[in-house]
Coordinates of N, CA and C in Angstrom, one line a residue:
L6 N -31.1 -2.5 19.5 CA -32.4 -2.2 18.8 C -33.3 -1.5 19.7
D7 N -33.3 -1.8 21.0 CA -34.2 -1.1 21.9 C -33.8 0.4 22.0
R8 N -32.5 0.6 22.1 CA -32.1 2.0 22.2 C -32.4 2.8 21.0
L9 N -32.2 2.2 19.8 CA -32.6 2.9 18.5 C -34.0 3.2 18.4
R10 N -34.9 2.2 18.7 CA -36.3 2.4 18.7 C -36.8 3.4 19.6
A11 N -36.2 3.5 20.8 CA -36.6 4.5 21.8 C -36.3 5.9 21.3
A12 N -35.3 6.0 20.4 CA -34.9 7.3 19.9 C -35.7 7.6 18.6
G13 N -36.6 6.8 18.2 CA -37.5 7.0 17.1 C -36.9 6.5 15.8
V14 N -35.8 5.7 15.8 CA -35.2 5.1 14.6 C -36.0 3.8 14.3
K15 N -36.3 3.7 13.0 CA -36.9 2.4 12.5 C -35.8 1.4 12.5
A16 N -36.0 0.3 13.3 CA -34.9 -0.7 13.4 C -35.6 -2.1 13.6
Q17 N -35.1 -3.0 12.9 CA -35.6 -4.4 13.0 C -34.5 -5.4 12.9
A18 N -34.8 -6.6 13.3 CA -33.8 -7.7 13.2 C -33.6 -8.1 11.7
T19 N -32.5 -8.7 11.4 CA -32.1 -9.0 10.1 C -33.0 -10.1 9.5
N20 N -32.9 -10.3 8.2 CA -33.7 -11.2 7.4 C -33.3 -12.7 7.8
P21 N -34.3 -13.4 8.3 CA -34.0 -14.8 8.8 C -33.6 -15.8 7.6
T22 N -33.8 -15.3 6.4 CA -33.4 -16.1 5.2 C -31.9 -16.5 5.3
F23 N -31.1 -15.6 5.9 CA -29.6 -15.9 5.9 C -29.2 -16.4 7.2
A24 N -28.2 -17.3 7.1 CA -27.6 -17.8 8.4 C -27.1 -16.7 9.3
L25 N -26.6 -15.7 8.6 CA -26.1 -14.5 9.4 C -26.1 -13.3 8.4
T26 N -26.6 -12.2 8.9 CA -26.4 -10.9 8.1 C -25.1 -10.3 8.6
H27 N -24.1 -10.4 7.8 CA -22.7 -10.0 8.2 C -22.3 -8.8 7.4
E28 N -23.1 -8.3 6.5 CA -22.8 -7.1 5.8 C -22.6 -5.9 6.7
K29 N -21.6 -5.0 6.3 CA -21.4 -3.8 7.1 C -21.5 -2.7 6.1
G30 N -22.7 -2.1 5.9 CA -22.9 -1.1 4.9 C -23.7 0.0 5.4
M31 N -23.6 1.2 4.8 CA -24.4 2.3 5.0 C -24.6 3.0 3.7
V32 N -25.8 3.7 3.5 CA -26.0 4.6 2.4 C -26.4 6.0 3.0
I33 N -25.7 7.0 2.6 CA -26.0 8.3 3.1 C -26.6 9.2 2.0
D34 N -27.8 9.7 2.3 CA -28.5 10.6 1.4 C -28.7 10.1 0.0
G35 N -28.6 8.8 -0.2 CA -28.8 8.2 -1.5 C -27.6 8.5 -2.4
A36 N -26.5 9.0 -1.9 CA -25.4 9.5 -2.7 C -24.1 8.8 -2.4
T37 N -23.9 8.3 -1.2 CA -22.6 7.7 -0.9 C -22.9 6.4 -0.1
A38 N -22.2 5.3 -0.6 CA -22.3 4.0 0.0 C -21.0 3.8 0.8
Y39 N -21.1 3.3 2.0 CA -20.0 2.9 2.8 C -20.0 1.3 2.7
I40 N -18.9 0.7 2.2 CA -18.8 -0.7 2.1 C -17.6 -1.1 2.9
M41 N -17.8 -1.8 4.1 CA -16.8 -1.9 5.1 C -16.5 -3.3 5.6
T42 N -15.4 -3.5 6.2 CA -15.1 -4.7 7.0 C -15.5 -4.5 8.5
A43 N -15.7 -3.3 8.9 CA -15.8 -2.9 10.3 C -17.3 -3.0 10.8
N44 N -17.4 -3.7 12.0 CA -18.7 -3.6 12.7 C -18.7 -2.3 13.5
F45 N -19.9 -2.0 14.0 CA -20.1 -0.8 14.9 C -19.7 -1.2 16.3
T46 N -18.4 -1.4 16.5 CA -17.9 -1.7 17.8 C -16.7 -0.9 18.1
V47 N -16.3 -0.7 19.4 CA -15.2 0.1 19.8 C -13.9 -0.5 19.2
S48 N -13.8 -1.8 19.3 CA -12.5 -2.4 18.9 C -12.3 -2.2 17.4
A49 N -13.4 -2.0 16.6 CA -13.3 -1.8 15.2 C -13.1 -0.4 14.8
L50 N -13.8 0.5 15.5 CA -13.9 1.9 15.0 C -13.0 2.9 15.7
G51 N -12.5 2.5 16.8 CA -11.5 3.5 17.4 C -12.0 4.2 18.6
G52 N -11.1 5.0 19.2 CA -11.5 5.9 20.2 C -11.2 5.4 21.6
S53 N -10.5 4.3 21.7 CA -10.1 3.9 23.1 C -8.9 2.9 23.0
S54 N -8.4 2.6 24.1 CA -7.2 1.6 24.2 C -7.6 0.2 23.7
Y55 N -9.0 0.0 23.5 CA -9.4 -1.3 23.1 C -9.5 -1.4 21.5
T56 N -9.0 -0.3 20.9 CA -9.1 -0.4 19.4 C -7.9 -1.2 18.9
T57 N -8.2 -2.5 18.5 CA -7.2 -3.4 18.2 C -7.3 -4.0 16.8
N58 N -8.4 -3.7 16.1 CA -8.6 -4.3 14.8 C -7.9 -3.7 13.6
R59 N -7.6 -4.4 12.6 CA -7.3 -3.9 11.3 C -8.6 -4.0 10.5
E60 N -9.0 -2.8 10.0 CA -10.3 -2.7 9.3 C -10.1 -1.8 8.1
Y61 N -11.0 -2.0 7.1 CA -11.0 -1.1 5.9 C -12.4 -0.7 5.6
G62 N -12.6 0.4 4.9 CA -13.8 0.8 4.3 C -13.7 1.5 3.0
I63 N -14.6 1.3 2.1 CA -14.6 2.0 0.8 C -15.8 3.0 0.9
L64 N -15.5 4.3 0.5 CA -16.6 5.3 0.3 C -16.8 5.4 -1.2
D65 N -18.0 5.0 -1.6 CA -18.3 4.8 -3.0 C -19.4 5.8 -3.4
T66 N -19.1 6.6 -4.4 CA -20.2 7.6 -4.9 C -20.6 7.2 -6.3
N67 N -20.2 6.1 -6.8 CA -20.7 5.6 -8.1 C -22.2 5.4 -8.0
A68 N -23.0 6.0 -8.8 CA -24.4 6.0 -8.7 C -25.0 4.6 -8.9
Q69 N -24.4 3.8 -9.8 CA -24.9 2.5 -10.0 C -24.7 1.6 -8.7
D70 N -23.5 1.8 -8.1 CA -23.2 1.0 -6.9 C -24.1 1.4 -5.7
V71 N -24.3 2.7 -5.6 CA -25.1 3.2 -4.5 C -26.6 2.7 -4.6
Q72 N -27.1 2.7 -5.9 CA -28.4 2.2 -6.1 C -28.5 0.8 -5.8
A73 N -27.5 0.0 -6.2 CA -27.5 -1.4 -5.9 C -27.5 -1.8 -4.4
V74 N -26.6 -1.0 -3.7 CA -26.6 -1.2 -2.2 C -27.9 -0.9 -1.6
T75 N -28.5 0.2 -2.1 CA -29.9 0.5 -1.6 C -30.9 -0.5 -1.9
T76 N -30.8 -1.1 -3.1 CA -31.8 -2.1 -3.5 C -31.6 -3.4 -2.6
I77 N -30.4 -3.7 -2.2 CA -30.1 -4.8 -1.3 C -30.7 -4.6 0.0
F78 N -30.5 -3.4 0.5 CA -31.0 -3.0 1.9 C -32.5 -3.1 1.9
N79 N -33.2 -2.5 0.9 CA -34.6 -2.5 0.8 C -35.2 -3.9 0.7
A80 N -34.5 -4.7 -0.1 CA -35.0 -6.1 -0.2 C -34.9 -6.9 1.1
D81 N -33.7 -6.7 1.8 CA -33.6 -7.3 3.1 C -34.5 -6.8 4.2
W82 N -34.8 -5.5 4.1 CA -35.8 -4.9 5.0 C -37.2 -5.5 4.8
N83 N -37.5 -5.7 3.5 CA -38.9 -6.2 3.2 C -38.9 -7.7 3.0
R84 N -37.8 -8.4 3.3 CA -37.8 -9.9 3.2 C -38.1 -10.4 1.8
S85 N -37.5 -9.7 0.8 CA -37.6 -10.1 -0.6 C -36.3 -10.3 -1.2
T86 N -36.2 -10.7 -2.4 CA -35.0 -11.1 -3.1 C -34.6 -10.0 -4.1
P87 N -33.4 -9.4 -3.9 CA -33.0 -8.3 -4.8 C -32.5 -8.8 -6.1
Q88 N -32.7 -8.1 -7.2 CA -32.1 -8.3 -8.5 C -30.9 -7.4 -8.7
I89 N -29.7 -8.0 -8.6 CA -28.4 -7.3 -8.6 C -27.7 -7.6 -9.9
H90 N -27.3 -6.6 -10.7 CA -26.6 -6.8 -11.9 C -25.4 -5.8 -12.0
D91 N -24.8 -5.4 -10.8 CA -23.7 -4.5 -10.7 C -22.4 -5.3 -10.7
P92 N -21.6 -5.2 -11.7 CA -20.3 -6.0 -11.7 C -19.3 -5.6 -10.7
N93 N -19.5 -4.4 -10.1 CA -18.6 -3.9 -9.1 C -18.8 -4.5 -7.7
L94 N -20.0 -5.0 -7.4 CA -20.4 -5.5 -6.1 C -20.2 -7.0 -6.0
V95 N -19.7 -7.4 -4.8 CA -19.5 -8.8 -4.4 C -20.6 -9.0 -3.3
V96 N -21.5 -9.9 -3.6 CA -22.7 -10.0 -2.8 C -22.9 -11.5 -2.4
S97 N -22.9 -11.8 -1.2 CA -23.3 -13.2 -0.8 C -24.8 -13.2 -0.4
P98 N -25.5 -14.3 -0.8 CA -24.9 -15.5 -1.4 C -25.0 -15.6 -2.9
I99 N -24.9 -14.4 -3.5 CA -25.2 -14.4 -5.0 C -24.0 -14.7 -5.8
N100 N -22.9 -13.9 -5.6 CA -21.8 -14.0 -6.6 C -20.4 -14.0 -5.9
S101 N -20.4 -14.1 -4.6 CA -19.1 -14.0 -3.9 C -18.1 -15.0 -4.2
R102 N -18.5 -16.3 -4.3 CA -17.6 -17.4 -4.6 C -17.0 -17.2 -6.0
T103 N -17.9 -16.9 -7.0 CA -17.5 -16.7 -8.3 C -16.5 -15.5 -8.4
D104 N -16.8 -14.4 -7.8 CA -15.9 -13.2 -7.8 C -14.6 -13.5 -7.2
F105 N -14.6 -14.1 -6.0 CA -13.3 -14.4 -5.3 C -12.5 -15.3 -6.2
T106 N -13.1 -16.4 -6.8 CA -12.3 -17.3 -7.6 C -11.7 -16.6 -8.8
S107 N -12.6 -15.8 -9.5 CA -12.1 -15.1 -10.7 C -11.0 -14.1 -10.4
L108 N -11.2 -13.4 -9.3 CA -10.1 -12.4 -8.9 C -8.8 -13.1 -8.6
I109 N -8.8 -14.2 -7.8 CA -7.6 -14.9 -7.5 C -7.0 -15.5 -8.8
N110 N -7.8 -16.1 -9.6 CA -7.3 -16.7 -10.8 C -6.7 -15.7 -11.8
S111 N -7.1 -14.4 -11.7 CA -6.6 -13.4 -12.6 C -5.2 -12.9 -12.3
A112 N -4.7 -13.3 -11.1 CA -3.3 -12.8 -10.7 C -2.2 -13.4 -11.6
H113 N -1.3 -12.6 -12.0 CA -0.2 -13.0 -12.8 C 1.1 -12.8 -12.0
K114 N 1.2 -11.7 -11.1 CA 2.4 -11.4 -10.5 C 2.3 -11.5 -8.9
T115 N 1.4 -10.8 -8.4 CA 1.3 -10.7 -6.9 C -0.2 -10.9 -6.5
L116 N -0.3 -11.5 -5.3 CA -1.6 -11.8 -4.6 C -1.4 -11.5 -3.2
L117 N -2.0 -10.4 -2.7 CA -1.9 -10.0 -1.3 C -3.3 -10.2 -0.6
I118 N -3.3 -10.9 0.5 CA -4.6 -11.2 1.2 C -4.5 -10.9 2.7
E119 N -5.4 -10.1 3.2 CA -5.6 -10.0 4.7 C -7.0 -10.5 4.9
A120 N -7.1 -11.5 5.9 CA -8.3 -12.1 6.1 C -8.4 -12.5 7.6
E121 N -9.7 -12.6 8.1 CA -9.9 -13.1 9.4 C -10.0 -14.7 9.4
E122 N -10.5 -15.2 8.3 CA -10.7 -16.7 8.3 C -10.1 -17.2 7.0
M123 N -9.7 -18.5 7.1 CA -9.2 -19.3 5.9 C -9.8 -20.6 6.1
Q124 N -11.1 -20.7 5.6 CA -11.9 -21.9 6.0 C -12.8 -22.3 4.8
D125 N -12.2 -22.3 3.6 CA -12.9 -22.8 2.4 C -12.0 -23.5 1.5
S126 N -12.2 -24.7 1.2 CA -11.2 -25.5 0.4 C -11.1 -25.0 -1.0
G127 N -12.2 -24.6 -1.6 CA -12.2 -24.1 -3.0 C -11.3 -22.9 -3.1
I128 N -11.5 -21.9 -2.3 CA -10.7 -20.7 -2.4 C -9.2 -21.0 -2.0
E129 N -9.0 -21.8 -1.0 CA -7.6 -22.2 -0.6 C -6.9 -22.8 -1.9
Q130 N -7.6 -23.7 -2.6 CA -7.0 -24.3 -3.8 C -6.7 -23.3 -4.8
A131 N -7.6 -22.3 -5.0 CA -7.3 -21.2 -6.0 C -6.0 -20.5 -5.6
I132 N -5.9 -20.2 -4.3 CA -4.7 -19.5 -3.8 C -3.4 -20.4 -4.1
V133 N -3.5 -21.7 -3.8 CA -2.4 -22.6 -4.1 C -2.1 -22.6 -5.6
N134 N -3.1 -22.7 -6.4 CA -2.9 -22.7 -7.8 C -2.1 -21.4 -8.3
A135 N -2.5 -20.3 -7.7 CA -1.8 -19.0 -8.1 C -0.3 -19.1 -7.8
G136 N 0.0 -19.6 -6.5 CA 1.4 -19.8 -6.2 C 2.1 -20.7 -7.1
Q137 N 1.5 -21.8 -7.5 CA 2.1 -22.8 -8.4 C 2.3 -22.2 -9.8
H138 N 1.6 -21.2 -10.1 CA 1.8 -20.6 -11.4 C 2.8 -19.4 -11.4
G139 N 3.5 -19.2 -10.3 CA 4.5 -18.2 -10.2 C 4.1 -16.9 -9.6
V140 N 2.9 -16.8 -9.1 CA 2.4 -15.6 -8.4 C 3.0 -15.5 -7.0
K141 N 3.5 -14.4 -6.7 CA 4.0 -14.2 -5.3 C 2.8 -13.9 -4.4
V142 N 2.6 -14.9 -3.5 CA 1.4 -14.8 -2.6 C 1.8 -14.4 -1.2
Q143 N 1.2 -13.4 -0.6 CA 1.4 -13.1 0.8 C 0.1 -13.0 1.5
I144 N 0.0 -13.7 2.7 CA -1.3 -13.8 3.4 C -1.1 -13.4 4.8
I145 N -1.9 -12.5 5.4 CA -1.9 -12.2 6.8 C -3.2 -12.6 7.4
L146 N -3.2 -13.4 8.5 CA -4.3 -13.9 9.3 C -4.1 -13.5 10.7
P147 N -5.2 -13.5 11.5 CA -5.0 -13.2 13.0 C -4.3 -14.3 13.7
T148 N -3.5 -13.9 14.7 CA -3.0 -14.9 15.6 C -4.1 -15.5 16.5
P149 N -4.2 -16.8 16.6 CA -5.3 -17.4 17.4 C -5.3 -16.8 18.8
S150 N -6.5 -16.7 19.3 CA -6.7 -16.2 20.7 C -6.3 -17.2 21.7
S151 N -5.6 -16.8 22.7 CA -5.1 -17.7 23.7 C -6.3 -18.4 24.5
S152 N -7.5 -17.8 24.4 CA -8.6 -18.3 25.1 C -9.4 -19.3 24.2
S153 N -9.1 -19.4 22.9 CA -9.8 -20.3 22.1 C -9.2 -21.7 22.1
S154 N -10.0 -22.6 21.6 CA -9.6 -24.0 21.6 C -8.9 -24.3 20.2
G155 N -7.7 -23.9 20.1 CA -6.9 -24.1 18.9 C -7.2 -23.0 17.9
D156 N -6.7 -23.2 16.7 CA -6.7 -22.2 15.6 C -7.7 -22.7 14.6
S157 N -8.9 -22.0 14.4 CA -9.9 -22.5 13.5 C -9.4 -22.4 12.0
N158 N -8.3 -21.7 11.8 CA -7.8 -21.6 10.4 C -6.7 -22.6 10.2
S159 N -6.4 -23.5 11.1 CA -5.2 -24.3 11.0 C -5.3 -25.2 9.8
S160 N -6.5 -25.8 9.5 CA -6.6 -26.7 8.3 C -6.3 -25.9 7.0
G161 N -6.8 -24.7 6.9 CA -6.6 -23.9 5.7 C -5.1 -23.5 5.6
I162 N -4.5 -23.1 6.7 CA -3.1 -22.7 6.7 C -2.3 -23.9 6.3
S163 N -2.6 -25.1 6.8 CA -1.8 -26.3 6.4 C -1.9 -26.5 4.9
A164 N -3.1 -26.4 4.4 CA -3.4 -26.7 3.0 C -2.6 -25.8 2.1
I165 N -2.5 -24.5 2.5 CA -1.8 -23.5 1.7 C -0.3 -23.6 1.9
S166 N 0.1 -23.8 3.1 CA 1.5 -23.8 3.5 C 2.3 -25.0 2.8
R167 N 1.6 -26.1 2.6 CA 2.2 -27.3 1.9 C 2.7 -27.0 0.6
S168 N 2.1 -25.9 -0.1 CA 2.6 -25.5 -1.4 C 3.8 -24.6 -1.4
G169 N 4.2 -24.2 -0.2 CA 5.4 -23.3 0.0 C 5.0 -21.9 0.2
I170 N 3.7 -21.5 0.2 CA 3.2 -20.2 0.4 C 3.3 -19.8 1.9
Q171 N 3.9 -18.7 2.2 CA 4.1 -18.3 3.6 C 2.9 -17.5 4.1
I172 N 2.4 -17.8 5.3 CA 1.3 -17.1 6.0 C 1.8 -16.5 7.3
E173 N 1.5 -15.2 7.4 CA 1.9 -14.5 8.7 C 0.6 -14.4 9.6
E174 N 0.8 -14.7 10.8 CA -0.3 -14.5 11.8 C 0.0 -13.3 12.7
D175 N -0.7 -12.2 12.5 CA -0.3 -10.9 13.1 C -0.6 -11.0 14.6
P176 N 0.5 -10.7 15.4 CA 0.3 -10.8 16.9 C -0.1 -9.4 17.5
Y177 N -0.1 -8.4 16.7 CA -0.3 -7.0 17.3 C -1.7 -6.5 17.0
L178 N -2.2 -6.7 15.8 CA -3.6 -6.2 15.5 C -4.5 -7.5 15.3
Y179 N -5.8 -7.3 15.7 CA -6.7 -8.4 15.4 C -7.1 -8.2 13.9
M180 N -6.7 -9.2 13.1 CA -6.9 -9.1 11.6 C -8.4 -9.4 11.3
H181 N -9.2 -8.4 11.4 CA -10.6 -8.5 11.0 C -10.8 -8.1 9.6
A182 N -9.7 -7.6 8.9 CA -9.7 -7.2 7.6 C -10.2 -8.3 6.6
K183 N -10.7 -7.9 5.5 CA -11.1 -8.8 4.4 C -10.7 -8.1 3.1
I184 N -9.5 -8.3 2.6 CA -9.1 -7.6 1.4 C -8.2 -8.6 0.5
I185 N -8.4 -8.5 -0.8 CA -7.6 -9.3 -1.7 C -7.1 -8.3 -2.8
I186 N -5.8 -8.2 -3.0 CA -5.2 -7.3 -4.0 C -4.4 -8.1 -5.0
V187 N -4.8 -7.9 -6.3 CA -4.2 -8.7 -7.4 C -3.3 -7.7 -8.3
D188 N -2.0 -8.1 -8.4 CA -1.1 -7.4 -9.3 C -1.1 -5.9 -9.1
G189 N -1.5 -5.4 -8.0 CA -1.5 -4.0 -7.7 C -2.5 -3.2 -8.6
Q190 N -3.4 -4.0 -9.3 CA -4.4 -3.4 -10.2 C -5.8 -3.5 -9.8
R191 N -6.2 -4.5 -9.1 CA -7.6 -4.7 -8.7 C -7.6 -5.2 -7.3
A192 N -8.7 -4.8 -6.6 CA -8.8 -5.3 -5.2 C -10.2 -5.5 -4.8
F193 N -10.4 -6.4 -3.8 CA -11.7 -6.6 -3.2 C -11.6 -6.1 -1.7
V194 N -12.6 -5.4 -1.3 CA -12.8 -5.0 0.1 C -14.2 -5.2 0.5
G195 N -14.4 -5.8 1.6 CA -15.8 -6.1 2.0 C -16.0 -6.9 3.2
S196 N -17.2 -7.4 3.5 CA -17.5 -8.2 4.7 C -17.2 -9.6 4.6
E197 N -17.0 -10.1 3.3 CA -16.9 -11.6 3.1 C -15.6 -12.1 3.7
N198 N -15.7 -13.1 4.5 CA -14.6 -13.9 5.0 C -14.3 -15.0 3.9
I199 N -13.1 -15.6 4.0 CA -12.8 -16.8 3.2 C -13.3 -18.0 4.0
S200 N -14.6 -18.2 4.0 CA -15.3 -19.3 4.6 C -16.5 -19.7 3.8
T201 N -16.8 -21.0 3.8 CA -17.9 -21.5 3.0 C -19.2 -20.8 3.5
A202 N -19.4 -20.7 4.8 CA -20.7 -20.0 5.3 C -20.8 -18.6 4.8
S203 N -19.7 -17.9 4.8 CA -19.7 -16.5 4.4 C -20.0 -16.3 2.9
L204 N -19.5 -17.2 2.1 CA -19.6 -17.1 0.6 C -21.0 -17.6 0.2
E205 N -21.6 -18.6 0.9 CA -22.7 -19.3 0.4 C -24.0 -19.1 1.2
Q206 N -23.9 -18.7 2.5 CA -25.1 -18.7 3.4 C -25.4 -17.4 4.0
N207 N -24.5 -16.5 4.1 CA -24.7 -15.2 4.7 C -25.1 -14.1 3.8
R208 N -25.7 -13.0 4.3 CA -25.8 -11.8 3.5 C -24.5 -11.0 3.8
E209 N -23.7 -10.8 2.7 CA -22.4 -10.1 2.8 C -22.4 -9.1 1.6
L210 N -21.5 -8.1 1.8 CA -21.4 -7.0 0.8 C -19.9 -6.6 0.7
G211 N -19.4 -6.7 -0.6 CA -18.1 -6.2 -0.8 C -18.0 -5.5 -2.2
I212 N -16.9 -5.0 -2.5 CA -16.7 -4.2 -3.8 C -15.4 -4.5 -4.4
L213 N -15.4 -4.6 -5.7 CA -14.1 -4.7 -6.5 C -13.7 -3.3 -6.9
V214 N -12.5 -2.9 -6.6 CA -12.0 -1.5 -6.9 C -10.7 -1.6 -7.8
S215 N -10.6 -0.5 -8.6 CA -9.4 -0.4 -9.4 C -8.8 1.0 -9.3
D216 N -9.3 1.8 -8.5 CA -8.8 3.2 -8.2 C -7.4 3.1 -7.7
Q217 N -6.4 3.7 -8.4 CA -5.0 3.5 -8.0 C -4.7 4.1 -6.7
D218 N -5.3 5.2 -6.3 CA -5.0 5.8 -4.9 C -5.5 4.8 -3.9
V219 N -6.7 4.2 -4.0 CA -7.1 3.2 -3.1 C -6.2 2.0 -3.0
L220 N -5.8 1.5 -4.2 CA -4.9 0.4 -4.3 C -3.6 0.7 -3.6
N221 N -3.1 1.9 -3.8 CA -1.8 2.2 -3.2 C -1.9 2.2 -1.6
T222 N -3.1 2.7 -1.1 CA -3.3 2.7 0.3 C -3.4 1.3 0.9
L223 N -4.2 0.5 0.2 CA -4.3 -0.9 0.6 C -3.0 -1.6 0.7
Q224 N -2.2 -1.4 -0.4 CA -0.9 -2.1 -0.4 C 0.1 -1.6 0.7
Q225 N 0.0 -0.3 0.9 CA 0.9 0.2 2.0 C 0.5 -0.4 3.3

């Protein structure tokens, strides 16, 4: 913040209403919204040997979406409450839990998830239910850090694995991604983790997409 302010950029701390402002968004010239999983860090964005994360970002030029993202930003800047009625956007703490549950419940054939966290019993149960209804579920999570005290996802992994669903813990990339792909037809990309805090207490921003080129890239 000090460096930005010294350069003449208007910059302030995030809205204290939220436990954490975890959104990763930009709006360029009022025309393009970037809705991302990536923080502004070297490990996320690239450019060195320390680039170790799996991240995604959606570049969105839909006018309704761009306006809604701008509205959220302005409300958070002014410490007010935005009115959001855009069905494409997944916004915590407004509709993330509902949208995650509906998206997972809509799966008929396949459910692909890359996530950093698996720490919410309601979403875990929705995933289990999908598997029990014949949906092929594949989940990738990060391998626990050797410096951490255990795996914070272990409870969620156990709950899902008991139903026979296989979970991979990626040892090569840090799985900072947050994506859900259903039947190769719809996907979520955004900042929301599968955790109760992320869905209910944080400011988060994601988007539901059905563009086939985007879906093909996410699946690859």
